[in-house]
Every structure is written in structure tokens, then in C-alpha cells.
PDB file with SEQRES, HELIX, SHEET and CRYST1 records, atoms N, CA, C and O in Angstrom:
SEQRES   1 A   71  MET SER LEU ASN THR GLU HIS LYS VAL THR LEU THR THR          
SEQRES   2 A   71  ASP GLN LEU TRP GLN LEU ILE GLU LEU ILE ASN SER ASN          
SEQRES   3 A   71  ASN GLN TYR ASN GLU ASP GLU GLU GLU ILE GLU SER TRP          
SEQRES   4 A   71  LYS GLN ILE ALA GLY ILE PHE GLU THR VAL VAL ASP LYS          
SEQRES   5 A   71  TYR TYR ARG GLN ILE ALA GLU ALA ARG SER GLN GLN PRO          
SEQRES   6 A   71  THR ALA GLU TRP GLU ASP                                      
HELIX    1 AA1 THR A   13  ASN A   26  1                                  14    
HELIX    2 AA2 ILE A   36  SER A   62  1                                  27    
CRYST1    1.000    1.000    1.000  90.00  90.00  90.00 P 1           1          
ATOM      1  N   MET A   1      23.937  50.771 -58.314  1.00  0.00           N  
ATOM      2  CA  MET A   1      24.371  50.386 -57.314  1.00  0.00           C  
ATOM      3  C   MET A   1      24.268  50.961 -55.925  1.00  0.00           C  
ATOM      4  O   MET A   1      25.116  51.850 -55.843  1.00  0.00           O  
ATOM      5  N   SER A   2      23.368  50.799 -54.413  1.00  0.00           N  
ATOM      6  CA  SER A   2      23.333  51.429 -53.568  1.00  0.00           C  
ATOM      7  C   SER A   2      24.291  51.276 -52.455  1.00  0.00           C  
ATOM      8  O   SER A   2      24.972  50.257 -52.340  1.00  0.00           O  
ATOM      9  N   LEU A   3      24.353  52.236 -51.660  1.00  0.00           N  
ATOM     10  CA  LEU A   3      25.553  51.944 -50.780  1.00  0.00           C  
ATOM     11  C   LEU A   3      24.911  51.298 -49.736  1.00  0.00           C  
ATOM     12  O   LEU A   3      25.691  50.795 -48.927  1.00  0.00           O  
ATOM     13  N   ASN A   4      23.908  51.176 -49.537  1.00  0.00           N  
ATOM     14  CA  ASN A   4      23.301  50.907 -48.007  1.00  0.00           C  
ATOM     15  C   ASN A   4      22.606  49.752 -48.380  1.00  0.00           C  
ATOM     16  O   ASN A   4      21.388  49.691 -48.551  1.00  0.00           O  
ATOM     17  N   THR A   5      23.427  48.817 -48.505  1.00  0.00           N  
ATOM     18  CA  THR A   5      22.725  47.276 -49.831  1.00  0.00           C  
ATOM     19  C   THR A   5      23.623  46.447 -48.829  1.00  0.00           C  
ATOM     20  O   THR A   5      24.850  46.366 -48.770  1.00  0.00           O  
ATOM     21  N   GLU A   6      22.304  45.654 -47.796  1.00  0.00           N  
ATOM     22  CA  GLU A   6      22.439  45.149 -47.093  1.00  0.00           C  
ATOM     23  C   GLU A   6      23.247  43.480 -47.073  1.00  0.00           C  
ATOM     24  O   GLU A   6      22.813  42.553 -47.757  1.00  0.00           O  
ATOM     25  N   HIS A   7      24.225  43.379 -46.340  1.00  0.00           N  
ATOM     26  CA  HIS A   7      25.286  42.113 -46.262  1.00  0.00           C  
ATOM     27  C   HIS A   7      25.239  40.829 -45.713  1.00  0.00           C  
ATOM     28  O   HIS A   7      25.272  40.919 -44.486  1.00  0.00           O  
ATOM     29  N   LYS A   8      25.188  39.885 -46.030  1.00  0.00           N  
ATOM     30  CA  LYS A   8      25.463  38.247 -45.032  1.00  0.00           C  
ATOM     31  C   LYS A   8      26.585  38.490 -44.705  1.00  0.00           C  
ATOM     32  O   LYS A   8      27.216  39.079 -45.584  1.00  0.00           O  
ATOM     33  N   VAL A   9      27.412  38.181 -43.318  1.00  0.00           N  
ATOM     34  CA  VAL A   9      28.454  38.071 -43.123  1.00  0.00           C  
ATOM     35  C   VAL A   9      28.645  36.823 -42.005  1.00  0.00           C  
ATOM     36  O   VAL A   9      28.089  37.039 -40.928  1.00  0.00           O  
ATOM     37  N   THR A  10      29.154  35.917 -42.095  1.00  0.00           N  
ATOM     38  CA  THR A  10      29.699  34.898 -41.118  1.00  0.00           C  
ATOM     39  C   THR A  10      30.740  35.566 -39.595  1.00  0.00           C  
ATOM     40  O   THR A  10      31.953  35.756 -39.513  1.00  0.00           O  
ATOM     41  N   LEU A  11      30.086  35.691 -38.989  1.00  0.00           N  
ATOM     42  CA  LEU A  11      30.840  36.017 -37.599  1.00  0.00           C  
ATOM     43  C   LEU A  11      30.854  35.070 -36.799  1.00  0.00           C  
ATOM     44  O   LEU A  11      29.716  34.606 -36.726  1.00  0.00           O  
ATOM     45  N   THR A  12      31.934  34.260 -35.817  1.00  0.00           N  
ATOM     46  CA  THR A  12      31.324  33.870 -34.589  1.00  0.00           C  
ATOM     47  C   THR A  12      30.914  34.647 -33.242  1.00  0.00           C  
ATOM     48  O   THR A  12      31.325  35.768 -32.943  1.00  0.00           O  
ATOM     49  N   THR A  13      30.032  33.858 -32.479  1.00  0.00           N  
ATOM     50  CA  THR A  13      29.484  34.840 -31.518  1.00  0.00           C  
ATOM     51  C   THR A  13      30.737  35.365 -30.688  1.00  0.00           C  
ATOM     52  O   THR A  13      30.457  36.439 -30.156  1.00  0.00           O  
ATOM     53  N   ASP A  14      31.912  34.977 -30.439  1.00  0.00           N  
ATOM     54  CA  ASP A  14      32.744  36.049 -29.494  1.00  0.00           C  
ATOM     55  C   ASP A  14      33.414  37.218 -30.673  1.00  0.00           C  
ATOM     56  O   ASP A  14      33.907  38.333 -30.503  1.00  0.00           O  
ATOM     57  N   GLN A  15      33.221  36.551 -31.676  1.00  0.00           N  
ATOM     58  CA  GLN A  15      33.764  37.903 -32.738  1.00  0.00           C  
ATOM     59  C   GLN A  15      32.641  39.138 -32.660  1.00  0.00           C  
ATOM     60  O   GLN A  15      32.911  40.337 -32.601  1.00  0.00           O  
ATOM     61  N   LEU A  16      31.194  38.481 -32.676  1.00  0.00           N  
ATOM     62  CA  LEU A  16      30.429  39.970 -32.172  1.00  0.00           C  
ATOM     63  C   LEU A  16      30.397  40.471 -31.252  1.00  0.00           C  
ATOM     64  O   LEU A  16      30.276  41.696 -31.277  1.00  0.00           O  
ATOM     65  N   TRP A  17      30.513  39.593 -29.650  1.00  0.00           N  
ATOM     66  CA  TRP A  17      31.164  40.443 -28.917  1.00  0.00           C  
ATOM     67  C   TRP A  17      31.939  40.873 -28.657  1.00  0.00           C  
ATOM     68  O   TRP A  17      32.045  41.081 -27.449  1.00  0.00           O  
ATOM     69  N   GLN A  18      32.888  41.263 -29.423  1.00  0.00           N  
ATOM     70  CA  GLN A  18      34.496  42.040 -29.306  1.00  0.00           C  
ATOM     71  C   GLN A  18      33.696  43.421 -30.859  1.00  0.00           C  
ATOM     72  O   GLN A  18      34.134  44.542 -31.120  1.00  0.00           O  
ATOM     73  N   LEU A  19      32.790  42.866 -31.366  1.00  0.00           N  
ATOM     74  CA  LEU A  19      32.633  44.508 -31.940  1.00  0.00           C  
ATOM     75  C   LEU A  19      32.268  44.938 -31.589  1.00  0.00           C  
ATOM     76  O   LEU A  19      32.543  46.132 -31.707  1.00  0.00           O  
ATOM     77  N   ILE A  20      30.619  44.320 -30.247  1.00  0.00           N  
ATOM     78  CA  ILE A  20      30.312  44.600 -29.418  1.00  0.00           C  
ATOM     79  C   ILE A  20      31.094  46.061 -28.345  1.00  0.00           C  
ATOM     80  O   ILE A  20      30.931  47.273 -28.481  1.00  0.00           O  
ATOM     81  N   GLU A  21      31.729  45.484 -27.576  1.00  0.00           N  
ATOM     82  CA  GLU A  21      32.650  45.796 -26.531  1.00  0.00           C  
ATOM     83  C   GLU A  21      33.609  47.364 -27.575  1.00  0.00           C  
ATOM     84  O   GLU A  21      33.978  48.420 -27.060  1.00  0.00           O  
ATOM     85  N   LEU A  22      33.784  46.911 -29.258  1.00  0.00           N  
ATOM     86  CA  LEU A  22      34.528  47.740 -29.273  1.00  0.00           C  
ATOM     87  C   LEU A  22      34.110  49.025 -29.483  1.00  0.00           C  
ATOM     88  O   LEU A  22      34.666  50.087 -29.202  1.00  0.00           O  
ATOM     89  N   ILE A  23      32.777  48.739 -30.154  1.00  0.00           N  
ATOM     90  CA  ILE A  23      31.787  50.071 -30.679  1.00  0.00           C  
ATOM     91  C   ILE A  23      31.568  51.123 -29.035  1.00  0.00           C  
ATOM     92  O   ILE A  23      31.860  52.317 -28.973  1.00  0.00           O  
ATOM     93  N   ASN A  24      31.037  50.353 -27.934  1.00  0.00           N  
ATOM     94  CA  ASN A  24      30.857  50.495 -27.168  1.00  0.00           C  
ATOM     95  C   ASN A  24      31.776  51.956 -26.420  1.00  0.00           C  
ATOM     96  O   ASN A  24      31.527  53.091 -26.013  1.00  0.00           O  
ATOM     97  N   SER A  25      33.531  50.555 -26.659  1.00  0.00           N  
ATOM     98  CA  SER A  25      34.292  51.248 -25.900  1.00  0.00           C  
ATOM     99  C   SER A  25      34.938  52.898 -26.441  1.00  0.00           C  
ATOM    100  O   SER A  25      35.332  53.915 -25.871  1.00  0.00           O  
ATOM    101  N   ASN A  26      34.747  52.387 -28.006  1.00  0.00           N  
ATOM    102  CA  ASN A  26      34.817  53.849 -28.767  1.00  0.00           C  
ATOM    103  C   ASN A  26      33.939  54.476 -28.696  1.00  0.00           C  
ATOM    104  O   ASN A  26      34.210  55.539 -29.254  1.00  0.00           O  
ATOM    105  N   ASN A  27      32.742  54.485 -28.240  1.00  0.00           N  
ATOM    106  CA  ASN A  27      31.533  55.641 -28.079  1.00  0.00           C  
ATOM    107  C   ASN A  27      31.855  56.352 -27.111  1.00  0.00           C  
ATOM    108  O   ASN A  27      31.220  57.403 -27.016  1.00  0.00           O  
ATOM    109  N   GLN A  28      32.729  56.126 -26.247  1.00  0.00           N  
ATOM    110  CA  GLN A  28      33.330  57.193 -25.160  1.00  0.00           C  
ATOM    111  C   GLN A  28      33.960  57.911 -25.701  1.00  0.00           C  
ATOM    112  O   GLN A  28      33.596  59.046 -25.392  1.00  0.00           O  
ATOM    113  N   TYR A  29      34.491  57.921 -26.154  1.00  0.00           N  
ATOM    114  CA  TYR A  29      35.820  59.236 -26.700  1.00  0.00           C  
ATOM    115  C   TYR A  29      35.188  59.922 -27.830  1.00  0.00           C  
ATOM    116  O   TYR A  29      35.664  60.972 -28.259  1.00  0.00           O  
ATOM    117  N   ASN A  30      33.750  59.183 -28.524  1.00  0.00           N  
ATOM    118  CA  ASN A  30      33.451  59.800 -29.387  1.00  0.00           C  
ATOM    119  C   ASN A  30      32.526  61.411 -29.006  1.00  0.00           C  
ATOM    120  O   ASN A  30      31.639  61.476 -28.155  1.00  0.00           O  
ATOM    121  N   GLU A  31      32.930  62.420 -29.736  1.00  0.00           N  
ATOM    122  CA  GLU A  31      32.159  63.532 -29.511  1.00  0.00           C  
ATOM    123  C   GLU A  31      31.310  64.143 -30.316  1.00  0.00           C  
ATOM    124  O   GLU A  31      30.884  65.292 -30.203  1.00  0.00           O  
ATOM    125  N   ASP A  32      30.992  63.116 -31.385  1.00  0.00           N  
ATOM    126  CA  ASP A  32      29.741  63.259 -32.427  1.00  0.00           C  
ATOM    127  C   ASP A  32      28.688  62.668 -32.461  1.00  0.00           C  
ATOM    128  O   ASP A  32      28.661  61.489 -32.812  1.00  0.00           O  
ATOM    129  N   GLU A  33      27.760  63.225 -32.167  1.00  0.00           N  
ATOM    130  CA  GLU A  33      26.381  62.648 -31.556  1.00  0.00           C  
ATOM    131  C   GLU A  33      26.130  61.814 -32.704  1.00  0.00           C  
ATOM    132  O   GLU A  33      26.227  60.598 -32.539  1.00  0.00           O  
ATOM    133  N   GLU A  34      25.788  62.314 -33.966  1.00  0.00           N  
ATOM    134  CA  GLU A  34      25.471  61.790 -35.110  1.00  0.00           C  
ATOM    135  C   GLU A  34      25.926  60.717 -34.977  1.00  0.00           C  
ATOM    136  O   GLU A  34      25.079  59.932 -34.551  1.00  0.00           O  
ATOM    137  N   GLU A  35      27.157  60.159 -35.185  1.00  0.00           N  
ATOM    138  CA  GLU A  35      28.264  59.266 -34.925  1.00  0.00           C  
ATOM    139  C   GLU A  35      27.635  57.706 -34.378  1.00  0.00           C  
ATOM    140  O   GLU A  35      27.365  56.545 -34.686  1.00  0.00           O  
ATOM    141  N   ILE A  36      27.665  59.046 -33.006  1.00  0.00           N  
ATOM    142  CA  ILE A  36      27.600  57.710 -31.853  1.00  0.00           C  
ATOM    143  C   ILE A  36      26.407  57.234 -31.686  1.00  0.00           C  
ATOM    144  O   ILE A  36      26.276  56.423 -30.769  1.00  0.00           O  
ATOM    145  N   GLU A  37      24.859  57.695 -32.744  1.00  0.00           N  
ATOM    146  CA  GLU A  37      24.043  56.966 -32.956  1.00  0.00           C  
ATOM    147  C   GLU A  37      24.059  56.103 -33.550  1.00  0.00           C  
ATOM    148  O   GLU A  37      23.339  55.123 -33.358  1.00  0.00           O  
ATOM    149  N   SER A  38      25.044  56.247 -34.610  1.00  0.00           N  
ATOM    150  CA  SER A  38      25.135  54.941 -35.546  1.00  0.00           C  
ATOM    151  C   SER A  38      25.619  54.054 -35.765  1.00  0.00           C  
ATOM    152  O   SER A  38      25.474  53.306 -36.732  1.00  0.00           O  
ATOM    153  N   TRP A  39      26.566  53.955 -34.524  1.00  0.00           N  
ATOM    154  CA  TRP A  39      27.500  53.254 -33.611  1.00  0.00           C  
ATOM    155  C   TRP A  39      26.576  52.169 -33.198  1.00  0.00           C  
ATOM    156  O   TRP A  39      26.472  51.007 -33.590  1.00  0.00           O  
ATOM    157  N   LYS A  40      25.813  52.984 -32.135  1.00  0.00           N  
ATOM    158  CA  LYS A  40      25.003  52.353 -31.509  1.00  0.00           C  
ATOM    159  C   LYS A  40      23.886  51.120 -32.392  1.00  0.00           C  
ATOM    160  O   LYS A  40      23.863  49.890 -32.353  1.00  0.00           O  
ATOM    161  N   GLN A  41      23.300  51.826 -32.918  1.00  0.00           N  
ATOM    162  CA  GLN A  41      22.655  50.986 -34.331  1.00  0.00           C  
ATOM    163  C   GLN A  41      23.349  49.998 -34.717  1.00  0.00           C  
ATOM    164  O   GLN A  41      22.758  48.918 -34.754  1.00  0.00           O  
ATOM    165  N   ILE A  42      24.502  50.026 -35.041  1.00  0.00           N  
ATOM    166  CA  ILE A  42      25.429  49.121 -35.514  1.00  0.00           C  
ATOM    167  C   ILE A  42      25.729  47.649 -34.586  1.00  0.00           C  
ATOM    168  O   ILE A  42      25.793  46.482 -34.972  1.00  0.00           O  
ATOM    169  N   ALA A  43      25.907  48.357 -32.957  1.00  0.00           N  
ATOM    170  CA  ALA A  43      25.856  47.843 -32.059  1.00  0.00           C  
ATOM    171  C   ALA A  43      24.768  46.966 -31.837  1.00  0.00           C  
ATOM    172  O   ALA A  43      24.854  45.770 -31.557  1.00  0.00           O  
ATOM    173  N   GLY A  44      23.140  48.027 -32.063  1.00  0.00           N  
ATOM    174  CA  GLY A  44      22.174  47.188 -31.763  1.00  0.00           C  
ATOM    175  C   GLY A  44      21.962  46.050 -32.636  1.00  0.00           C  
ATOM    176  O   GLY A  44      21.247  45.152 -32.192  1.00  0.00           O  
ATOM    177  N   ILE A  45      22.487  45.917 -33.878  1.00  0.00           N  
ATOM    178  CA  ILE A  45      22.262  44.910 -34.665  1.00  0.00           C  
ATOM    179  C   ILE A  45      22.816  43.713 -34.277  1.00  0.00           C  
ATOM    180  O   ILE A  45      22.280  42.605 -34.259  1.00  0.00           O  
ATOM    181  N   PHE A  46      23.860  44.007 -33.989  1.00  0.00           N  
ATOM    182  CA  PHE A  46      24.656  42.569 -33.585  1.00  0.00           C  
ATOM    183  C   PHE A  46      24.380  42.181 -32.050  1.00  0.00           C  
ATOM    184  O   PHE A  46      25.045  41.206 -31.701  1.00  0.00           O  
ATOM    185  N   GLU A  47      23.817  42.547 -31.374  1.00  0.00           N  
ATOM    186  CA  GLU A  47      23.268  42.375 -30.198  1.00  0.00           C  
ATOM    187  C   GLU A  47      21.813  41.669 -30.588  1.00  0.00           C  
ATOM    188  O   GLU A  47      21.472  40.729 -29.870  1.00  0.00           O  
ATOM    189  N   THR A  48      21.382  41.860 -31.122  1.00  0.00           N  
ATOM    190  CA  THR A  48      20.124  41.469 -31.729  1.00  0.00           C  
ATOM    191  C   THR A  48      20.239  40.146 -32.326  1.00  0.00           C  
ATOM    192  O   THR A  48      19.374  39.342 -31.979  1.00  0.00           O  
ATOM    193  N   VAL A  49      20.999  39.805 -33.034  1.00  0.00           N  
ATOM    194  CA  VAL A  49      21.916  38.805 -33.631  1.00  0.00           C  
ATOM    195  C   VAL A  49      22.314  37.724 -32.762  1.00  0.00           C  
ATOM    196  O   VAL A  49      21.929  36.573 -32.970  1.00  0.00           O  
ATOM    197  N   VAL A  50      23.128  38.061 -31.718  1.00  0.00           N  
ATOM    198  CA  VAL A  50      23.571  37.041 -30.797  1.00  0.00           C  
ATOM    199  C   VAL A  50      22.120  36.820 -29.656  1.00  0.00           C  
ATOM    200  O   VAL A  50      21.636  35.729 -29.355  1.00  0.00           O  
ATOM    201  N   ASP A  51      21.788  37.774 -29.315  1.00  0.00           N  
ATOM    202  CA  ASP A  51      20.389  37.942 -28.873  1.00  0.00           C  
ATOM    203  C   ASP A  51      19.096  36.428 -29.083  1.00  0.00           C  
ATOM    204  O   ASP A  51      18.613  35.733 -28.189  1.00  0.00           O  
ATOM    205  N   LYS A  52      18.901  36.365 -30.358  1.00  0.00           N  
ATOM    206  CA  LYS A  52      18.633  35.404 -31.233  1.00  0.00           C  
ATOM    207  C   LYS A  52      19.551  34.297 -31.396  1.00  0.00           C  
ATOM    208  O   LYS A  52      19.077  33.206 -31.080  1.00  0.00           O  
ATOM    209  N   TYR A  53      20.124  34.301 -31.595  1.00  0.00           N  
ATOM    210  CA  TYR A  53      20.912  32.627 -30.986  1.00  0.00           C  
ATOM    211  C   TYR A  53      20.770  32.234 -29.648  1.00  0.00           C  
ATOM    212  O   TYR A  53      20.349  31.134 -29.289  1.00  0.00           O  
ATOM    213  N   TYR A  54      21.108  33.094 -28.958  1.00  0.00           N  
ATOM    214  CA  TYR A  54      20.585  32.530 -27.536  1.00  0.00           C  
ATOM    215  C   TYR A  54      19.344  31.940 -27.133  1.00  0.00           C  
ATOM    216  O   TYR A  54      19.121  30.808 -26.704  1.00  0.00           O  
ATOM    217  N   ARG A  55      18.386  33.141 -27.397  1.00  0.00           N  
ATOM    218  CA  ARG A  55      16.785  32.136 -27.374  1.00  0.00           C  
ATOM    219  C   ARG A  55      16.857  30.823 -28.073  1.00  0.00           C  
ATOM    220  O   ARG A  55      16.470  29.874 -27.390  1.00  0.00           O  
ATOM    221  N   GLN A  56      17.250  30.562 -29.234  1.00  0.00           N  
ATOM    222  CA  GLN A  56      17.244  29.775 -30.408  1.00  0.00           C  
ATOM    223  C   GLN A  56      18.389  28.433 -29.277  1.00  0.00           C  
ATOM    224  O   GLN A  56      17.833  27.339 -29.185  1.00  0.00           O  
ATOM    225  N   ILE A  57      19.336  28.500 -28.773  1.00  0.00           N  
ATOM    226  CA  ILE A  57      20.031  27.731 -28.067  1.00  0.00           C  
ATOM    227  C   ILE A  57      18.858  27.047 -26.832  1.00  0.00           C  
ATOM    228  O   ILE A  57      18.358  25.958 -26.551  1.00  0.00           O  
ATOM    229  N   ALA A  58      18.826  28.522 -26.340  1.00  0.00           N  
ATOM    230  CA  ALA A  58      17.579  28.345 -24.913  1.00  0.00           C  
ATOM    231  C   ALA A  58      16.431  26.840 -25.087  1.00  0.00           C  
ATOM    232  O   ALA A  58      16.344  25.835 -24.382  1.00  0.00           O  
ATOM    233  N   GLU A  59      15.588  27.303 -26.482  1.00  0.00           N  
ATOM    234  CA  GLU A  59      14.182  27.011 -27.015  1.00  0.00           C  
ATOM    235  C   GLU A  59      15.023  25.455 -27.203  1.00  0.00           C  
ATOM    236  O   GLU A  59      14.589  24.493 -26.568  1.00  0.00           O  
ATOM    237  N   ALA A  60      15.838  25.345 -27.811  1.00  0.00           N  
ATOM    238  CA  ALA A  60      16.403  23.823 -28.318  1.00  0.00           C  
ATOM    239  C   ALA A  60      16.605  22.930 -27.053  1.00  0.00           C  
ATOM    240  O   ALA A  60      16.166  21.786 -26.943  1.00  0.00           O  
ATOM    241  N   ARG A  61      17.191  23.477 -26.291  1.00  0.00           N  
ATOM    242  CA  ARG A  61      17.553  22.815 -24.672  1.00  0.00           C  
ATOM    243  C   ARG A  61      16.023  22.643 -24.059  1.00  0.00           C  
ATOM    244  O   ARG A  61      15.789  21.514 -23.627  1.00  0.00           O  
ATOM    245  N   SER A  62      15.046  23.525 -23.972  1.00  0.00           N  
ATOM    246  CA  SER A  62      14.197  23.122 -23.058  1.00  0.00           C  
ATOM    247  C   SER A  62      12.966  22.218 -23.739  1.00  0.00           C  
ATOM    248  O   SER A  62      11.875  22.039 -23.197  1.00  0.00           O  
ATOM    249  N   GLN A  63      13.390  21.655 -25.118  1.00  0.00           N  
ATOM    250  CA  GLN A  63      12.619  21.104 -25.886  1.00  0.00           C  
ATOM    251  C   GLN A  63      13.331  19.516 -25.806  1.00  0.00           C  
ATOM    252  O   GLN A  63      12.697  18.624 -26.370  1.00  0.00           O  
ATOM    253  N   GLN A  64      14.447  19.201 -25.217  1.00  0.00           N  
ATOM    254  CA  GLN A  64      14.901  18.387 -24.826  1.00  0.00           C  
ATOM    255  C   GLN A  64      14.389  17.276 -23.870  1.00  0.00           C  
ATOM    256  O   GLN A  64      13.803  17.841 -22.947  1.00  0.00           O  
ATOM    257  N   PRO A  65      14.370  15.999 -23.718  1.00  0.00           N  
ATOM    258  CA  PRO A  65      13.489  15.461 -22.961  1.00  0.00           C  
ATOM    259  C   PRO A  65      14.465  14.998 -21.558  1.00  0.00           C  
ATOM    260  O   PRO A  65      15.653  14.767 -21.785  1.00  0.00           O  
ATOM    261  N   THR A  66      14.042  14.890 -20.364  1.00  0.00           N  
ATOM    262  CA  THR A  66      15.005  15.185 -19.103  1.00  0.00           C  
ATOM    263  C   THR A  66      15.026  13.641 -18.896  1.00  0.00           C  
ATOM    264  O   THR A  66      14.420  12.800 -19.559  1.00  0.00           O  
ATOM    265  N   ALA A  67      15.823  13.459 -17.874  1.00  0.00           N  
ATOM    266  CA  ALA A  67      16.498  11.996 -17.464  1.00  0.00           C  
ATOM    267  C   ALA A  67      15.580  11.597 -16.603  1.00  0.00           C  
ATOM    268  O   ALA A  67      15.982  12.305 -15.680  1.00  0.00           O  
ATOM    269  N   GLU A  68      14.303  10.815 -15.965  1.00  0.00           N  
ATOM    270  CA  GLU A  68      13.699  10.312 -15.003  1.00  0.00           C  
ATOM    271  C   GLU A  68      14.485   9.394 -13.602  1.00  0.00           C  
ATOM    272  O   GLU A  68      13.939   8.872 -12.630  1.00  0.00           O  
ATOM    273  N   TRP A  69      15.895   9.460 -13.961  1.00  0.00           N  
ATOM    274  CA  TRP A  69      16.688   8.110 -13.171  1.00  0.00           C  
ATOM    275  C   TRP A  69      17.837   9.374 -12.263  1.00  0.00           C  
ATOM    276  O   TRP A  69      18.130  10.419 -12.843  1.00  0.00           O  
ATOM    277  N   GLU A  70      18.094   9.232 -11.585  1.00  0.00           N  
ATOM    278  CA  GLU A  70      19.516   9.484 -11.239  1.00  0.00           C  
ATOM    279  C   GLU A  70      20.558   8.866 -10.877  1.00  0.00           C  
ATOM    280  O   GLU A  70      20.278   7.976 -10.074  1.00  0.00           O  
ATOM    281  N   ASP A  71      21.864   8.956 -11.161  1.00  0.00           N  
ATOM    282  CA  ASP A  71      22.807   8.541 -11.311  1.00  0.00           C  
ATOM    283  C   ASP A  71      23.080   8.115  -9.538  1.00  0.00           C  
ATOM    284  O   ASP A  71      24.126   7.567  -9.189  1.00  0.00           O  
TER     285      ASP A  71                                                      
END                                                                             
């Protein structure tokens, strides 16, 4: 069994943002360039997931019909 096996984890958007912020704030105090890069990659994965979600929401909203009348 490989230690680099991918896993699927269910997190809320807020939880993902919290992890991204935690990684970014902790990297400010890290002096190990290799470790910083590793954490940046993890944050990048989280950001990609959140960005994809927001793109899907925007696309779904753009496909909704618009009302042709006003109140």
C-alpha cells in the first residue's frame, strides 16, 4: 500500500477556506523552503476545488431563465 494514495474527503466550502487560510498563515513562519512548497501545493488543490465549485454555481445561474417582467 502506497503512502501517496489519494483520498476523497467531504468538507464544506467554509472548511476548505479555513484550511487555505491556516496553510497560508502558517507558511509565513516556516523557514523550510521544501515544506513551504509542499504546503502551497496542498493549498492549491483546495483552491482548485473551491474555484471549480464557484464556476459550477455561476454556470448554473447563467442558465436560469430571466424574468421578462418587473414588479
